[in-house]
mmCIF file with all atom_site columns, C-alpha atoms in Angstrom:
data_model
loop_
_atom_site.group_PDB
_atom_site.id
_atom_site.type_symbol
_atom_site.label_atom_id
_atom_site.label_alt_id
_atom_site.label_comp_id
_atom_site.label_asym_id
_atom_site.label_entity_id
_atom_site.label_seq_id
_atom_site.pdbx_PDB_ins_code
_atom_site.Cartn_x
_atom_site.Cartn_y
_atom_site.Cartn_z
_atom_site.occupancy
_atom_site.B_iso_or_equiv
_atom_site.pdbx_formal_charge
_atom_site.auth_seq_id
_atom_site.auth_comp_id
_atom_site.auth_asym_id
_atom_site.auth_atom_id
_atom_site.pdbx_PDB_model_num
ATOM 1   C CA . UNK P 1 1   ? -20.700 8.656   6.053   1.00 0.00 ? 1   UNK P CA 1
ATOM 2   C CA . UNK P 1 2   ? -18.289 9.774   8.808   1.00 0.00 ? 2   UNK P CA 1
ATOM 3   C CA . UNK P 1 3   ? -17.712 13.438  9.564   1.00 0.00 ? 3   UNK P CA 1
ATOM 4   C CA . UNK P 1 4   ? -14.094 13.003  8.566   1.00 0.00 ? 4   UNK P CA 1
ATOM 5   C CA . UNK P 1 5   ? -14.825 11.496  5.169   1.00 0.00 ? 5   UNK P CA 1
ATOM 6   C CA . UNK P 1 6   ? -15.050 14.752  3.185   1.00 0.00 ? 6   UNK P CA 1
ATOM 7   C CA . UNK P 1 7   ? -11.706 16.223  4.382   1.00 0.00 ? 7   UNK P CA 1
ATOM 8   C CA . UNK P 1 8   ? -10.115 12.797  4.085   1.00 0.00 ? 8   UNK P CA 1
ATOM 9   C CA . UNK P 1 9   ? -11.170 12.501  0.469   1.00 0.00 ? 9   UNK P CA 1
ATOM 10  C CA . UNK P 1 10  ? -9.629  15.901  -0.225  1.00 0.00 ? 10  UNK P CA 1
ATOM 11  C CA . UNK P 1 11  ? -6.387  14.757  1.376   1.00 0.00 ? 11  UNK P CA 1
ATOM 12  C CA . UNK P 1 12  ? -6.484  11.452  -0.461  1.00 0.00 ? 12  UNK P CA 1
ATOM 13  C CA . UNK P 1 13  ? -7.052  13.206  -3.770  1.00 0.00 ? 13  UNK P CA 1
ATOM 14  C CA . UNK P 1 14  ? -3.548  14.705  -3.737  1.00 0.00 ? 14  UNK P CA 1
ATOM 15  C CA . UNK P 1 15  ? -1.750  11.344  -3.538  1.00 0.00 ? 15  UNK P CA 1
ATOM 16  C CA . UNK P 1 16  ? -0.799  8.149   -5.770  1.00 0.00 ? 16  UNK P CA 1
ATOM 17  C CA . UNK P 1 17  ? -2.066  4.554   -6.654  1.00 0.00 ? 17  UNK P CA 1
ATOM 18  C CA . UNK P 1 18  ? -1.234  0.975   -7.639  1.00 0.00 ? 18  UNK P CA 1
ATOM 19  C CA . UNK P 1 19  ? -1.354  -2.816  -6.621  1.00 0.00 ? 19  UNK P CA 1
ATOM 20  C CA . UNK P 1 20  ? -2.605  -6.370  -7.478  1.00 0.00 ? 20  UNK P CA 1
ATOM 21  C CA . UNK P 1 21  ? -3.283  -9.943  -6.377  1.00 0.00 ? 21  UNK P CA 1
ATOM 22  C CA . UNK P 1 22  ? -0.678  -12.363 -5.046  1.00 0.00 ? 22  UNK P CA 1
ATOM 23  C CA . UNK P 1 23  ? 0.174   -15.669 -6.625  1.00 0.00 ? 23  UNK P CA 1
ATOM 24  C CA . UNK P 1 24  ? 1.893   -18.419 -4.603  1.00 0.00 ? 24  UNK P CA 1
ATOM 25  C CA . UNK P 1 25  ? 4.651   -16.585 -2.717  1.00 0.00 ? 25  UNK P CA 1
ATOM 26  C CA . UNK P 1 26  ? 8.207   -17.739 -2.035  1.00 0.00 ? 26  UNK P CA 1
ATOM 27  C CA . UNK P 1 27  ? 10.304  -16.531 0.854   1.00 0.00 ? 27  UNK P CA 1
ATOM 28  C CA . UNK P 1 28  ? 13.339  -14.362 0.211   1.00 0.00 ? 28  UNK P CA 1
ATOM 29  C CA . UNK P 1 29  ? 15.034  -13.397 3.439   1.00 0.00 ? 29  UNK P CA 1
ATOM 30  C CA . UNK P 1 30  ? 12.402  -11.645 5.525   1.00 0.00 ? 30  UNK P CA 1
ATOM 31  C CA . UNK P 1 31  ? 10.128  -10.926 2.572   1.00 0.00 ? 31  UNK P CA 1
ATOM 32  C CA . UNK P 1 32  ? 7.511   -12.895 0.675   1.00 0.00 ? 32  UNK P CA 1
ATOM 33  C CA . UNK P 1 33  ? 8.215   -12.182 -2.969  1.00 0.00 ? 33  UNK P CA 1
ATOM 34  C CA . UNK P 1 34  ? 5.521   -12.566 -5.610  1.00 0.00 ? 34  UNK P CA 1
ATOM 35  C CA . UNK P 1 35  ? 5.610   -12.525 -9.381  1.00 0.00 ? 35  UNK P CA 1
ATOM 36  C CA . UNK P 1 36  ? 4.233   -9.587  -11.328 1.00 0.00 ? 36  UNK P CA 1
ATOM 37  C CA . UNK P 1 37  ? 0.668   -10.209 -12.506 1.00 0.00 ? 37  UNK P CA 1
ATOM 38  C CA . UNK P 1 38  ? -1.610  -8.448  -14.957 1.00 0.00 ? 38  UNK P CA 1
ATOM 39  C CA . UNK P 1 39  ? -4.778  -10.232 -13.871 1.00 0.00 ? 39  UNK P CA 1
ATOM 40  C CA . UNK P 1 40  ? -7.708  -7.946  -13.084 1.00 0.00 ? 40  UNK P CA 1
ATOM 41  C CA . UNK P 1 41  ? -9.613  -8.930  -9.969  1.00 0.00 ? 41  UNK P CA 1
ATOM 42  C CA . UNK P 1 42  ? -11.792 -7.298  -7.382  1.00 0.00 ? 42  UNK P CA 1
ATOM 43  C CA . UNK P 1 43  ? -10.633 -7.498  -3.760  1.00 0.00 ? 43  UNK P CA 1
ATOM 44  C CA . UNK P 1 44  ? -12.844 -9.302  -1.301  1.00 0.00 ? 44  UNK P CA 1
ATOM 45  C CA . UNK P 1 45  ? -15.070 -6.839  0.537   1.00 0.00 ? 45  UNK P CA 1
ATOM 46  C CA . UNK P 1 46  ? -13.988 -7.355  4.124   1.00 0.00 ? 46  UNK P CA 1
ATOM 47  C CA . UNK P 1 47  ? -14.560 -3.958  5.676   1.00 0.00 ? 47  UNK P CA 1
ATOM 48  C CA . UNK P 1 48  ? -11.595 -2.367  7.390   1.00 0.00 ? 48  UNK P CA 1
ATOM 49  C CA . UNK P 1 49  ? -11.085 0.920   9.229   1.00 0.00 ? 49  UNK P CA 1
ATOM 50  C CA . UNK P 1 50  ? -7.497  2.049   9.724   1.00 0.00 ? 50  UNK P CA 1
ATOM 51  C CA . UNK P 1 51  ? -5.789  5.134   11.165  1.00 0.00 ? 51  UNK P CA 1
ATOM 52  C CA . UNK P 1 52  ? -3.426  7.472   9.337   1.00 0.00 ? 52  UNK P CA 1
ATOM 53  C CA . UNK P 1 53  ? -0.422  9.307   10.748  1.00 0.00 ? 53  UNK P CA 1
ATOM 54  C CA . UNK P 1 54  ? -2.562  12.179  12.022  1.00 0.00 ? 54  UNK P CA 1
ATOM 55  C CA . UNK P 1 55  ? -4.984  9.917   13.879  1.00 0.00 ? 55  UNK P CA 1
ATOM 56  C CA . UNK P 1 56  ? -7.778  10.140  11.299  1.00 0.00 ? 56  UNK P CA 1
ATOM 57  C CA . UNK P 1 57  ? -9.735  7.046   10.314  1.00 0.00 ? 57  UNK P CA 1
ATOM 58  C CA . UNK P 1 58  ? -9.793  5.810   6.727   1.00 0.00 ? 58  UNK P CA 1
ATOM 59  C CA . UNK P 1 59  ? -12.040 2.943   5.668   1.00 0.00 ? 59  UNK P CA 1
ATOM 60  C CA . UNK P 1 60  ? -12.096 0.853   2.523   1.00 0.00 ? 60  UNK P CA 1
ATOM 61  C CA . UNK P 1 61  ? -15.172 2.828   1.441   1.00 0.00 ? 61  UNK P CA 1
ATOM 62  C CA . UNK P 1 62  ? -13.179 6.079   1.649   1.00 0.00 ? 62  UNK P CA 1
ATOM 63  C CA . UNK P 1 63  ? -10.744 4.679   -0.916  1.00 0.00 ? 63  UNK P CA 1
ATOM 64  C CA . UNK P 1 64  ? -13.377 4.012   -3.565  1.00 0.00 ? 64  UNK P CA 1
ATOM 65  C CA . UNK P 1 65  ? -13.161 6.580   -6.356  1.00 0.00 ? 65  UNK P CA 1
ATOM 66  C CA . UNK P 1 66  ? -9.358  6.809   -6.330  1.00 0.00 ? 66  UNK P CA 1
ATOM 67  C CA . UNK P 1 67  ? -6.562  4.977   -8.061  1.00 0.00 ? 67  UNK P CA 1
ATOM 68  C CA . UNK P 1 68  ? -4.374  3.434   -5.374  1.00 0.00 ? 68  UNK P CA 1
ATOM 69  C CA . UNK P 1 69  ? -0.793  2.253   -4.963  1.00 0.00 ? 69  UNK P CA 1
ATOM 70  C CA . UNK P 1 70  ? -0.994  -0.147  -2.022  1.00 0.00 ? 70  UNK P CA 1
ATOM 71  C CA . UNK P 1 71  ? 2.025   -1.584  -0.235  1.00 0.00 ? 71  UNK P CA 1
ATOM 72  C CA . UNK P 1 72  ? 2.017   -3.742  2.899   1.00 0.00 ? 72  UNK P CA 1
ATOM 73  C CA . UNK P 1 73  ? 5.119   -3.624  5.082   1.00 0.00 ? 73  UNK P CA 1
ATOM 74  C CA . UNK P 1 74  ? 6.497   -2.370  8.391   1.00 0.00 ? 74  UNK P CA 1
ATOM 75  C CA . UNK P 1 75  ? 8.847   0.407   9.436   1.00 0.00 ? 75  UNK P CA 1
ATOM 76  C CA . UNK P 1 76  ? 11.401  -1.903  11.074  1.00 0.00 ? 76  UNK P CA 1
ATOM 77  C CA . UNK P 1 77  ? 11.846  -3.744  7.760   1.00 0.00 ? 77  UNK P CA 1
ATOM 78  C CA . UNK P 1 78  ? 15.606  -3.728  7.064   1.00 0.00 ? 78  UNK P CA 1
ATOM 79  C CA . UNK P 1 79  ? 15.711  -3.595  3.284   1.00 0.00 ? 79  UNK P CA 1
ATOM 80  C CA . UNK P 1 80  ? 12.782  -4.338  0.963   1.00 0.00 ? 80  UNK P CA 1
ATOM 81  C CA . UNK P 1 81  ? 10.339  -1.830  2.495   1.00 0.00 ? 81  UNK P CA 1
ATOM 82  C CA . UNK P 1 82  ? 12.681  1.174   2.237   1.00 0.00 ? 82  UNK P CA 1
ATOM 83  C CA . UNK P 1 83  ? 13.531  0.188   -1.331  1.00 0.00 ? 83  UNK P CA 1
ATOM 84  C CA . UNK P 1 84  ? 9.840   -0.074  -2.196  1.00 0.00 ? 84  UNK P CA 1
ATOM 85  C CA . UNK P 1 85  ? 9.105   3.321   -0.629  1.00 0.00 ? 85  UNK P CA 1
ATOM 86  C CA . UNK P 1 86  ? 11.894  4.898   -2.680  1.00 0.00 ? 86  UNK P CA 1
ATOM 87  C CA . UNK P 1 87  ? 10.401  3.299   -5.789  1.00 0.00 ? 87  UNK P CA 1
ATOM 88  C CA . UNK P 1 88  ? 6.920   4.656   -5.043  1.00 0.00 ? 88  UNK P CA 1
ATOM 89  C CA . UNK P 1 89  ? 8.330   8.135   -4.376  1.00 0.00 ? 89  UNK P CA 1
ATOM 90  C CA . UNK P 1 90  ? 10.228  8.092   -7.680  1.00 0.00 ? 90  UNK P CA 1
ATOM 91  C CA . UNK P 1 91  ? 7.141   6.888   -9.542  1.00 0.00 ? 91  UNK P CA 1
ATOM 92  C CA . UNK P 1 92  ? 5.136   9.781   -8.108  1.00 0.00 ? 92  UNK P CA 1
ATOM 93  C CA . UNK P 1 93  ? 7.768   12.263  -9.214  1.00 0.00 ? 93  UNK P CA 1
ATOM 94  C CA . UNK P 1 94  ? 7.986   10.793  -12.724 1.00 0.00 ? 94  UNK P CA 1
ATOM 95  C CA . UNK P 1 95  ? 4.206   10.837  -13.120 1.00 0.00 ? 95  UNK P CA 1
ATOM 96  C CA . UNK P 1 96  ? 4.185   14.611  -12.791 1.00 0.00 ? 96  UNK P CA 1
ATOM 97  C CA . UNK P 1 97  ? 0.652   16.014  -12.743 1.00 0.00 ? 97  UNK P CA 1
ATOM 98  C CA . UNK P 1 98  ? -0.783  12.492  -13.112 1.00 0.00 ? 98  UNK P CA 1
ATOM 99  C CA . UNK P 1 99  ? 0.429   11.735  -9.588  1.00 0.00 ? 99  UNK P CA 1
ATOM 100 C CA . UNK P 1 100 ? -2.550  13.709  -8.259  1.00 0.00 ? 100 UNK P CA 1
ATOM 101 C CA . UNK P 1 101 ? -4.814  10.949  -9.576  1.00 0.00 ? 101 UNK P CA 1
ATOM 102 C CA . UNK P 1 102 ? -3.271  8.340   -7.282  1.00 0.00 ? 102 UNK P CA 1
ATOM 103 C CA . UNK P 1 103 ? -3.360  7.683   -3.535  1.00 0.00 ? 103 UNK P CA 1
ATOM 104 C CA . UNK P 1 104 ? -0.197  5.891   -2.337  1.00 0.00 ? 104 UNK P CA 1
ATOM 105 C CA . UNK P 1 105 ? -0.731  3.779   0.784   1.00 0.00 ? 105 UNK P CA 1
ATOM 106 C CA . UNK P 1 106 ? 1.735   2.095   3.124   1.00 0.00 ? 106 UNK P CA 1
ATOM 107 C CA . UNK P 1 107 ? -0.294  -0.297  5.295   1.00 0.00 ? 107 UNK P CA 1
ATOM 108 C CA . UNK P 1 108 ? 1.631   -1.573  8.306   1.00 0.00 ? 108 UNK P CA 1
ATOM 109 C CA . UNK P 1 109 ? 1.450   -5.248  9.244   1.00 0.00 ? 109 UNK P CA 1
ATOM 110 C CA . UNK P 1 110 ? 3.153   -4.413  12.552  1.00 0.00 ? 110 UNK P CA 1
ATOM 111 C CA . UNK P 1 111 ? 0.593   -2.502  14.660  1.00 0.00 ? 111 UNK P CA 1
ATOM 112 C CA . UNK P 1 112 ? 2.451   -3.359  17.857  1.00 0.00 ? 112 UNK P CA 1
ATOM 113 C CA . UNK P 1 113 ? 5.418   -1.156  16.947  1.00 0.00 ? 113 UNK P CA 1
ATOM 114 C CA . UNK P 1 114 ? 4.096   1.055   14.144  1.00 0.00 ? 114 UNK P CA 1
ATOM 115 C CA . UNK P 1 115 ? 2.123   3.783   15.888  1.00 0.00 ? 115 UNK P CA 1
ATOM 116 C CA . UNK P 1 116 ? 0.413   6.447   13.747  1.00 0.00 ? 116 UNK P CA 1
ATOM 117 C CA . UNK P 1 117 ? 3.073   9.017   14.674  1.00 0.00 ? 117 UNK P CA 1
ATOM 118 C CA . UNK P 1 118 ? 5.922   6.635   13.919  1.00 0.00 ? 118 UNK P CA 1
ATOM 119 C CA . UNK P 1 119 ? 4.335   5.728   10.576  1.00 0.00 ? 119 UNK P CA 1
ATOM 120 C CA . UNK P 1 120 ? 3.946   9.405   9.649   1.00 0.00 ? 120 UNK P CA 1
ATOM 121 C CA . UNK P 1 121 ? 7.603   10.075  10.397  1.00 0.00 ? 121 UNK P CA 1
ATOM 122 C CA . UNK P 1 122 ? 8.615   7.021   8.375   1.00 0.00 ? 122 UNK P CA 1
ATOM 123 C CA . UNK P 1 123 ? 6.574   7.680   5.239   1.00 0.00 ? 123 UNK P CA 1
ATOM 124 C CA . UNK P 1 124 ? 7.443   11.397  5.201   1.00 0.00 ? 124 UNK P CA 1
ATOM 125 C CA . UNK P 1 125 ? 11.121  10.484  4.886   1.00 0.00 ? 125 UNK P CA 1
ATOM 126 C CA . UNK P 1 126 ? 10.339  9.143   1.413   1.00 0.00 ? 126 UNK P CA 1
ATOM 127 C CA . UNK P 1 127 ? 7.449   11.320  0.199   1.00 0.00 ? 127 UNK P CA 1
ATOM 128 C CA . UNK P 1 128 ? 4.872   13.433  2.013   1.00 0.00 ? 128 UNK P CA 1
ATOM 129 C CA . UNK P 1 129 ? 2.186   12.107  -0.337  1.00 0.00 ? 129 UNK P CA 1
ATOM 130 C CA . UNK P 1 130 ? 2.499   8.518   0.920   1.00 0.00 ? 130 UNK P CA 1
ATOM 131 C CA . UNK P 1 131 ? -0.165  7.794   3.545   1.00 0.00 ? 131 UNK P CA 1
ATOM 132 C CA . UNK P 1 132 ? 0.798   5.398   6.321   1.00 0.00 ? 132 UNK P CA 1
ATOM 133 C CA . UNK P 1 133 ? -2.039  3.358   7.815   1.00 0.00 ? 133 UNK P CA 1
ATOM 134 C CA . UNK P 1 134 ? -2.181  1.200   10.925  1.00 0.00 ? 134 UNK P CA 1
ATOM 135 C CA . UNK P 1 135 ? -4.864  -0.039  13.300  1.00 0.00 ? 135 UNK P CA 1
ATOM 136 C CA . UNK P 1 136 ? -6.225  -3.024  15.156  1.00 0.00 ? 136 UNK P CA 1
ATOM 137 C CA . UNK P 1 137 ? -4.911  -6.386  14.025  1.00 0.00 ? 137 UNK P CA 1
ATOM 138 C CA . UNK P 1 138 ? -8.392  -7.490  12.980  1.00 0.00 ? 138 UNK P CA 1
ATOM 139 C CA . UNK P 1 139 ? -8.663  -4.554  10.567  1.00 0.00 ? 139 UNK P CA 1
ATOM 140 C CA . UNK P 1 140 ? -5.143  -5.032  9.237   1.00 0.00 ? 140 UNK P CA 1
ATOM 141 C CA . UNK P 1 141 ? -5.986  -8.684  8.607   1.00 0.00 ? 141 UNK P CA 1
ATOM 142 C CA . UNK P 1 142 ? -9.170  -7.574  6.837   1.00 0.00 ? 142 UNK P CA 1
ATOM 143 C CA . UNK P 1 143 ? -7.103  -5.308  4.565   1.00 0.00 ? 143 UNK P CA 1
ATOM 144 C CA . UNK P 1 144 ? -4.622  -8.136  3.978   1.00 0.00 ? 144 UNK P CA 1
ATOM 145 C CA . UNK P 1 145 ? -7.502  -10.392 2.935   1.00 0.00 ? 145 UNK P CA 1
ATOM 146 C CA . UNK P 1 146 ? -9.074  -7.683  0.785   1.00 0.00 ? 146 UNK P CA 1
ATOM 147 C CA . UNK P 1 147 ? -5.905  -7.199  -1.250  1.00 0.00 ? 147 UNK P CA 1
ATOM 148 C CA . UNK P 1 148 ? -4.928  -10.872 -1.154  1.00 0.00 ? 148 UNK P CA 1
ATOM 149 C CA . UNK P 1 149 ? -1.484  -10.444 0.372   1.00 0.00 ? 149 UNK P CA 1
ATOM 150 C CA . UNK P 1 150 ? 0.257   -12.351 3.142   1.00 0.00 ? 150 UNK P CA 1
ATOM 151 C CA . UNK P 1 151 ? 2.421   -11.738 6.176   1.00 0.00 ? 151 UNK P CA 1
ATOM 152 C CA . UNK P 1 152 ? 3.890   -13.797 8.995   1.00 0.00 ? 152 UNK P CA 1
ATOM 153 C CA . UNK P 1 153 ? 5.683   -12.702 12.169  1.00 0.00 ? 153 UNK P CA 1
ATOM 154 C CA . UNK P 1 154 ? 9.069   -14.360 12.698  1.00 0.00 ? 154 UNK P CA 1
ATOM 155 C CA . UNK P 1 155 ? 10.186  -14.551 16.314  1.00 0.00 ? 155 UNK P CA 1
ATOM 156 C CA . UNK P 1 156 ? 13.875  -13.648 16.369  1.00 0.00 ? 156 UNK P CA 1
ATOM 157 C CA . UNK P 1 157 ? 14.729  -13.499 20.078  1.00 0.00 ? 157 UNK P CA 1
ATOM 158 C CA . UNK P 1 158 ? 12.760  -15.486 22.698  1.00 0.00 ? 158 UNK P CA 1
ATOM 159 C CA . UNK P 1 159 ? 14.181  -13.192 25.398  1.00 0.00 ? 159 UNK P CA 1
ATOM 160 C CA . UNK P 1 160 ? 12.980  -10.046 23.657  1.00 0.00 ? 160 UNK P CA 1
ATOM 161 C CA . UNK P 1 161 ? 9.390   -10.263 22.360  1.00 0.00 ? 161 UNK P CA 1
ATOM 162 C CA . UNK P 1 162 ? 9.752   -6.900  20.594  1.00 0.00 ? 162 UNK P CA 1
ATOM 163 C CA . UNK P 1 163 ? 12.707  -8.098  18.531  1.00 0.00 ? 163 UNK P CA 1
ATOM 164 C CA . UNK P 1 164 ? 11.209  -9.788  15.477  1.00 0.00 ? 164 UNK P CA 1
ATOM 165 C CA . UNK P 1 165 ? 10.968  -9.529  11.723  1.00 0.00 ? 165 UNK P CA 1
ATOM 166 C CA . UNK P 1 166 ? 7.980   -10.052 9.459   1.00 0.00 ? 166 UNK P CA 1
ATOM 167 C CA . UNK P 1 167 ? 7.772   -12.008 6.223   1.00 0.00 ? 167 UNK P CA 1
ATOM 168 C CA . UNK P 1 168 ? 5.370   -10.195 3.899   1.00 0.00 ? 168 UNK P CA 1
ATOM 169 C CA . UNK P 1 169 ? 4.324   -9.774  0.289   1.00 0.00 ? 169 UNK P CA 1
ATOM 170 C CA . UNK P 1 170 ? 6.691   -7.361  -1.411  1.00 0.00 ? 170 UNK P CA 1
ATOM 171 C CA . UNK P 1 171 ? 4.785   -6.175  -4.468  1.00 0.00 ? 171 UNK P CA 1
ATOM 172 C CA . UNK P 1 172 ? 2.777   -2.978  -4.933  1.00 0.00 ? 172 UNK P CA 1
ATOM 173 C CA . UNK P 1 173 ? -0.853  -3.246  -5.968  1.00 0.00 ? 173 UNK P CA 1
ATOM 174 C CA . UNK P 1 174 ? -2.314  -0.855  -8.539  1.00 0.00 ? 174 UNK P CA 1
ATOM 175 C CA . UNK P 1 175 ? -6.018  -0.510  -7.737  1.00 0.00 ? 175 UNK P CA 1
ATOM 176 C CA . UNK P 1 176 ? -8.746  1.056   -9.893  1.00 0.00 ? 176 UNK P CA 1
ATOM 177 C CA . UNK P 1 177 ? -11.284 3.595   -8.554  1.00 0.00 ? 177 UNK P CA 1
ATOM 178 C CA . UNK P 1 178 ? -13.977 0.897   -8.403  1.00 0.00 ? 178 UNK P CA 1
ATOM 179 C CA . UNK P 1 179 ? -11.765 -1.332  -6.249  1.00 0.00 ? 179 UNK P CA 1
ATOM 180 C CA . UNK P 1 180 ? -10.515 -3.637  -9.020  1.00 0.00 ? 180 UNK P CA 1
ATOM 181 C CA . UNK P 1 181 ? -6.912  -4.708  -8.643  1.00 0.00 ? 181 UNK P CA 1
ATOM 182 C CA . UNK P 1 182 ? -5.468  -3.819  -12.032 1.00 0.00 ? 182 UNK P CA 1
ATOM 183 C CA . UNK P 1 183 ? -2.010  -5.319  -11.637 1.00 0.00 ? 183 UNK P CA 1
ATOM 184 C CA . UNK P 1 184 ? 0.812   -5.962  -9.216  1.00 0.00 ? 184 UNK P CA 1
ATOM 185 C CA . UNK P 1 185 ? 4.197   -4.315  -9.617  1.00 0.00 ? 185 UNK P CA 1
ATOM 186 C CA . UNK P 1 186 ? 6.787   -6.840  -8.517  1.00 0.00 ? 186 UNK P CA 1
ATOM 187 C CA . UNK P 1 187 ? 9.733   -5.818  -6.354  1.00 0.00 ? 187 UNK P CA 1
ATOM 188 C CA . UNK P 1 188 ? 12.602  -4.803  -8.608  1.00 0.00 ? 188 UNK P CA 1
ATOM 189 C CA . UNK P 1 189 ? 10.463  -3.587  -11.509 1.00 0.00 ? 189 UNK P CA 1
ATOM 190 C CA . UNK P 1 190 ? 11.913  -0.331  -12.843 1.00 0.00 ? 190 UNK P CA 1
ATOM 191 C CA . UNK P 1 191 ? 10.185  2.938   -12.076 1.00 0.00 ? 191 UNK P CA 1
ATOM 192 C CA . UNK P 1 192 ? 10.035  3.764   -15.786 1.00 0.00 ? 192 UNK P CA 1
ATOM 193 C CA . UNK P 1 193 ? 8.116   0.560   -16.480 1.00 0.00 ? 193 UNK P CA 1
ATOM 194 C CA . UNK P 1 194 ? 5.724   1.193   -13.594 1.00 0.00 ? 194 UNK P CA 1
ATOM 195 C CA . UNK P 1 195 ? 5.067   4.730   -14.847 1.00 0.00 ? 195 UNK P CA 1
ATOM 196 C CA . UNK P 1 196 ? 4.512   3.437   -18.379 1.00 0.00 ? 196 UNK P CA 1
ATOM 197 C CA . UNK P 1 197 ? 1.884   0.943   -17.191 1.00 0.00 ? 197 UNK P CA 1
ATOM 198 C CA . UNK P 1 198 ? 0.111   3.492   -15.017 1.00 0.00 ? 198 UNK P CA 1
ATOM 199 C CA . UNK P 1 199 ? -0.070  6.054   -17.829 1.00 0.00 ? 199 UNK P CA 1
ATOM 200 C CA . UNK P 1 200 ? -1.323  3.372   -20.216 1.00 0.00 ? 200 UNK P CA 1
ATOM 201 C CA . UNK P 1 201 ? -4.145  2.630   -17.772 1.00 0.00 ? 201 UNK P CA 1
ATOM 202 C CA . UNK P 1 202 ? -5.032  6.315   -17.500 1.00 0.00 ? 202 UNK P CA 1
ATOM 203 C CA . UNK P 1 203 ? -5.206  6.703   -21.280 1.00 0.00 ? 203 UNK P CA 1
ATOM 204 C CA . UNK P 1 204 ? -7.487  3.659   -21.576 1.00 0.00 ? 204 UNK P CA 1
ATOM 205 C CA . UNK P 1 205 ? -9.857  4.810   -18.809 1.00 0.00 ? 205 UNK P CA 1
ATOM 206 C CA . UNK P 1 206 ? -12.710 6.786   -20.438 1.00 0.00 ? 206 UNK P CA 1
ATOM 207 C CA . UNK P 1 207 ? -14.341 7.524   -17.094 1.00 0.00 ? 207 UNK P CA 1
ATOM 208 C CA . UNK P 1 208 ? -11.272 9.191   -15.661 1.00 0.00 ? 208 UNK P CA 1
ATOM 209 C CA . UNK P 1 209 ? -10.041 11.241  -18.634 1.00 0.00 ? 209 UNK P CA 1
#
């Protein structure tokens, strides 16, 4: 267990959760949109170690024991990512005290441009409880595999290698404390419906009540 794990778990405990598995995606602009799913599955156990906005490391093992809301995106995303962050922030507010049972994560698929500091500034614009994570591409890919999402870099300007967009899964995964993916909240689902489903899960969870 790392020396940072105990304080990290305390920090994680004050945040929010949710996410699920992807079905066959279809492209919509610069996003990969997936249908909402209620299938329960356990993510593959490819170990990943990522870095939060304060430079602290968080591994997949650190996340066990918490409900999670997991979203994969990037800060230069022009539309869907900001909308999704607003949705997560509103869900946290509507959950009230139950929000403390969830850790909300924004995992960047753009480590080249999304530094820890930049991620922290981005997520804090929406809600201080949302934890931005970035890291080496190999670890980001491991997290992508673990939560069964997809992303693809789209080269926009051959004369400017830093000018590109990224197609990526646009749903939010709701993850159980044991790592099971409970469901996926599709982009566009109302915050009231997301809150209803989360609260229903909490009521039905005898180990967490």
